[in-house]
Amino acid sequence: MPPDPILEVKGLRVELSTRSGTVPVLDDLSFSIDAGETLAFVGESGCGKSMTALAVMGLVPHPIGRIASGSIRLAGEDLTRVPEKRMRAVRGNDVSMIFQEPMTALNPVYTAGEQIAESLRRHQDMGRRAAWEHAIEMLAAVGIPDPRGRASAYPHQMSGGQRQRVMIAMALACRPKVLIADEPTTALDVTVQAQIFELLKDLRRETGTALILITHDMGVVAEMAERMIVMYAGRKVEDGMVTDVIAEPKHPYTRGLISCVPHLAEVLTEERPDLTEVPGVVPPLTQFGRDMCLFSSRCPLADDKCWEERPPERRFGAGHVAACWHAEEVS
Amino acid sequence: MTPPLLSVKDLTVRFKVRGAAPFREAAYLTAVDGVTFDVARGESLGIVGESGSGKSTTALAIARLITHHSGEVRLDGEDLLALKGGDLRRARRKFQFIFQDPYSSLNPRRRAAEIVTEPLASIGLVPKGDRRKLVDDLFEAVGLRPEQQNLFPHQFSGGQRQRIGIARALAPNPALVICDEAVSALDVAVQAQILNLLRRLQRERGLTYLFISHDLGVVQHMCDRIAVMYMGKIVEFADRLSLFNSPLHPYTCALLSAVPSVDPDRRARTKRILITGEPPSPTSPPPGCRFASRCPVAEPRCKTEPPPLREVREGHRVACHLVGDDARAPV
Ligand SMILES: Nc1ncnc2c1ncn2[C@@H]1O[C@H](COP(=O)(O)OP(=O)(O)OP(=O)(O)O)[C@@H](O)[C@H]1O
Ligand SMILES: Nc1ncnc2c1ncn2[C@@H]1O[C@H](COP(=O)(O)OP(=O)(O)OP(=O)(O)O)[C@@H](O)[C@H]1O
Ligand code: SF4
Ligand SMILES: [Mg+2]
Ligand SMILES: [Mg+2]
């Protein structure tokens, strides 16, 4: 019998009210993650990856956004129903997040060390001195050179990658049950990235932290995650084991994503053909929620049915799910 | 030979920072240390390297957005670092930035269309009537929808905001575009479109790029020559084929070996050169090679003697004691 998932999201619908009406930025999203597991989210910009993270954190932008239906269970407790006071305790303690844009998430008037220490004191009941020392240890753990000296640097005095590592140190400090990392290493060089990933793997092993990794780097997905979810226009279009999805994508969008990456060539030649593109753009928010496949306008396989009816999630082998009318023709 | 568009000589940038406890006296951090390179017209020069190695600082100093300590920067033969007032403003229009963190560089109270034309308004390059058309074209070129022209930055997703930044940089038709992690926040589908777009614009308009990125696959695809930086210094400089097919500096080798790959066979084949140990404090760099403390093949002299950057093969320069005249990589 598999263990109960630590986090289970069911039928989640998040609506935004825009000038042209209410639209679902997350439309019937379900997924779950076990303790110690890493689940990657990939997908087009604006497809709702960060919104998924914000929903789990209880930070859906207010008042324009709201959770319209569905549940988010953390160790059984439905976070969509708890009062804000309880949510504040959950945030940063049970669930924490590394935000996509460190500059907006760090407080410019406090030093790096102060911000980490403050979070430790609030969530872990540590004394001032102990928290400061632990903050320095965390900065060292994420590979900040001269951590004792840099602890008293302000965010603007740090390089982009150093700020990102401060964010990571802050999120890891409280050993959360679920860690959401929204593009955690895009600002880092790959050697530091490798180091951070080792750190995340250690954390996973030691504390059973479940990791939700939002990234656009397929290499990172392949290296870090067991399972992946591909999102498009607020919907889950594919879900499965990383090896299955990469070897045999069942959704045309997933296939496009894999083929448009400039992979590092093993032997480089003079030739530099243009990259494969997924032509066109994501549909505007106003079209989210329509009863059709929202990828139709960009899909090489689209036919009338695709334009008229939303494809249901269908199963292909163990745990491999895709929502496409023509999934059989994709790989 | 035509003169280079951009020529940087012995550029050095220092920051005054607070020293480490317990003394806390002021210390200096040399973020960029004697950097020298040329960029030819129509070329793409890549800068890669450790996070915090001074890539952004180099770019900012070239653009005079921060003050340098010493050195010379010539754009089109003109000594940029000596220019003042109107001359400086005139020279500045020749180069534009696409930033790493789009959010903090976009004015939150301006609509997207205004943001894109901001650099035009201040230099009056395009008559008002034509601006409308230009904005339409730029929005289309970067894959944004016309109706999004009237939205504010917070109403866009991270990737969409990056496109606004790119449109803004292209608006005044600059000669040199400095891309600092310009595509790192984009999902791969948009990234492929933008990279193809940047290369097309380069062919059509003869643009020159200074391209800073952590994504080595992207750098390999985009750049003609590449500079590798470590702690404020260029440690290797070569054309694309030479750098990727036969990297020489141990840091470069480690960097290339750390790139995550989607190909499981390749992952099994490549030997990871893990960089261990802490990077030295940037406020008191070691006397010898700055990579010595973490280098897998360092010898005693590496710790005391700084290796000069010297040419070991045509167009391939490297700063490592262990690379002999036979131009073989020591790792
Ligand atoms: N505060 C807001 N007001 C209006 N629309 C918003 C707001 N926040 C998000 N959106 C919209 O909701 C959708 C989902 O955004 P989200 O940030 O989740 O995208 P994402 O998948 O994280 O994209 P990216 O890869 O670019 O970060 C986008 O279309 C975005 O424009
Ligand atoms: N305003 C500042 N005051 C003090 N130190 C600074 C300042 N700006 C940058 N630094 C330091 O200078 C060094 C180089 O920073 P820079 O931003 O150029 O790095 P980078 O190579 O662009 O890194 P990344 O890849 O992380 O963006 C870093 O050690 C950084 O902490
Ligand atoms: S359902 Fe139709 S339009 Fe949608 S991805 Fe599948 S084939 Fe393409
Ligand atoms: Mg996002
Ligand atoms: Mg930088």
XYZ file of C-alpha atoms in Angstrom, chain A residues 19 43-47 49-50 64 100-104 111 114 132 140 143-150 152-154 157 159-163 165 183 185-195 197-198 201 216-223 243 246 253 256-258 260-287 298, chain B residues 16-21 24 29 44 49-53 55 100-104 111 143-145 147 150-151 155 157-161 163 181 183-197 199 203 214-224 240-241 244-245 251 254-256 258-264 266-267 269-270 272-275 277-283 294:
188
model
C -12.093 43.450 -16.967
C 4.851 24.797 -19.171
C 4.462 27.994 -21.066
C 4.857 31.300 -19.328
C 1.493 32.370 -17.922
C 0.057 28.841 -17.815
C 2.631 27.355 -12.524
C 3.291 30.153 -10.058
C -8.812 39.753 -7.886
C 10.753 33.287 -8.844
C 11.916 36.879 -8.392
C 14.220 37.152 -5.380
C 14.396 40.932 -5.538
C 10.685 41.256 -4.892
C 20.544 42.300 5.597
C 18.786 39.291 9.461
C 22.093 34.419 13.640
C 27.501 28.625 3.898
C 27.647 28.196 -1.158
C 27.829 31.915 -0.410
C 31.521 32.796 -0.133
C 32.544 34.434 3.149
C 29.125 33.759 4.715
C 29.926 35.567 7.949
C 30.837 38.734 6.074
C 28.048 38.485 3.488
C 25.526 41.662 6.806
C 25.151 42.579 3.130
C 21.897 44.091 1.880
C 24.827 44.583 -2.653
C 24.764 39.496 -7.305
C 21.559 38.041 -8.750
C 22.660 34.517 -7.946
C 23.668 35.375 -4.410
C 20.235 36.886 -3.731
C 20.787 31.647 -2.711
C 12.614 28.555 -10.958
C 18.290 28.134 -10.124
C 17.693 30.065 -13.316
C 19.901 32.867 -11.985
C 22.721 30.505 -11.014
C 25.638 29.032 -12.871
C 25.453 25.296 -13.360
C 28.169 24.436 -10.870
C 26.313 26.281 -8.129
C 23.091 24.784 -9.442
C 24.568 21.319 -9.026
C 25.539 22.254 -5.486
C 20.482 20.410 -6.090
C 22.712 18.257 -3.911
C 18.434 16.093 -2.382
C 11.672 25.358 -17.725
C 14.898 23.415 -17.966
C 14.176 19.898 -19.205
C 17.669 18.857 -18.179
C 16.890 19.884 -14.617
C 13.605 18.004 -14.739
C 15.366 14.881 -15.961
C 18.019 15.121 -13.310
C 11.487 9.108 -18.062
C 10.503 12.607 -22.065
C 2.762 20.562 -26.548
C 7.228 20.758 -28.751
C 8.745 21.694 -25.407
C 11.315 18.939 -25.595
C 12.786 23.427 -28.949
C 15.579 23.406 -26.361
C 19.115 24.287 -27.510
C 20.745 21.228 -25.939
C 24.444 21.350 -25.349
C 25.944 19.464 -28.282
C 28.508 16.800 -27.562
C 30.492 17.684 -30.653
C 29.805 21.161 -31.885
C 29.862 22.029 -35.580
C 29.737 25.272 -37.558
C 26.110 24.630 -38.302
C 23.545 26.611 -36.377
C 20.058 26.036 -37.706
C 17.224 28.004 -36.146
C 15.665 26.354 -33.129
C 12.442 24.438 -33.559
C 9.588 26.659 -32.481
C 6.147 25.949 -31.197
C 4.536 28.574 -33.421
C 2.011 31.102 -32.167
C 1.216 32.315 -28.680
C -0.748 31.154 -25.673
C -4.428 32.057 -25.864
C -5.405 35.180 -23.916
C -6.703 34.716 -20.381
C -10.213 35.415 -21.607
C -10.177 32.101 -23.484
C -0.814 26.016 -32.228
C 33.381 49.478 -0.784
C 31.725 46.940 1.529
C 31.432 46.322 5.216
C 34.088 43.888 6.399
C 33.471 40.763 8.397
C 32.803 40.837 12.127
C 33.883 45.455 10.541
C 35.567 44.011 -3.121
C 27.752 37.932 -30.282
C 30.923 32.052 -15.331
C 30.382 31.598 -11.673
C 27.536 33.487 -10.082
C 29.049 36.614 -8.564
C 32.066 36.540 -10.862
C 29.525 39.518 -15.370
C 18.102 39.722 -15.625
C 15.211 40.703 -13.378
C 12.519 42.227 -15.548
C 10.229 43.024 -12.670
C 12.422 45.498 -10.890
C 1.404 50.666 -19.150
C 5.131 37.474 -29.035
C 2.821 39.722 -27.025
C -0.772 40.348 -27.953
C -4.483 44.107 -26.333
C -2.536 48.689 -22.058
C -1.740 46.401 -19.140
C -0.660 41.926 -14.838
C 3.527 36.628 -15.883
C 7.292 36.556 -15.358
C 8.024 35.430 -18.880
C 5.692 37.949 -20.421
C 7.412 40.757 -18.535
C 9.284 40.115 -23.452
C 20.166 36.658 -18.462
C 16.013 34.641 -21.707
C 16.567 32.800 -18.442
C 13.090 33.526 -17.083
C 11.376 32.413 -20.271
C 9.863 29.019 -20.781
C 11.618 27.021 -23.450
C 8.970 27.494 -26.133
C 9.142 31.261 -25.847
C 12.878 31.090 -25.390
C 13.248 29.350 -28.740
C 11.100 32.039 -30.361
C 13.058 34.857 -28.702
C 16.460 33.342 -29.509
C 15.435 32.904 -33.140
C 14.127 36.457 -33.046
C 19.396 36.071 -34.240
C 21.189 39.441 -39.252
C 24.153 30.702 -17.270
C 22.542 28.463 -19.849
C 25.458 26.997 -21.737
C 23.197 25.414 -24.342
C 21.842 28.856 -25.127
C 25.308 30.426 -25.157
C 26.557 27.714 -27.459
C 23.685 28.411 -29.813
C 23.899 32.208 -29.711
C 27.514 33.266 -29.321
C 30.455 33.462 -31.702
C 32.582 28.832 -29.915
C 33.934 25.673 -31.512
C 32.954 23.854 -26.403
C 34.903 21.149 -28.226
C 36.814 25.738 -14.185
C 33.796 21.684 -14.497
C 31.162 24.103 -15.740
C 30.515 22.164 -18.928
C 27.711 20.178 -14.706
C 25.146 20.979 -17.399
C 22.077 18.828 -16.754
C 21.038 16.742 -19.715
C 17.751 15.150 -20.746
C 19.633 12.273 -22.300
C 20.109 9.483 -19.748
C 24.776 11.129 -21.875
C 24.283 11.606 -18.142
C 28.743 9.021 -19.947
C 29.835 12.445 -18.749
C 30.986 15.268 -13.410
C 33.854 17.371 -12.219
C 32.389 18.487 -8.926
C 33.726 21.713 -7.563
C 35.250 23.719 -1.149
C 34.255 27.263 -0.557
C 35.028 29.991 -2.996
C 37.498 32.415 -1.441
C 36.236 35.654 0.057
C 35.866 38.215 -2.714
C 37.145 40.941 -0.392
C 38.737 24.504 -5.498
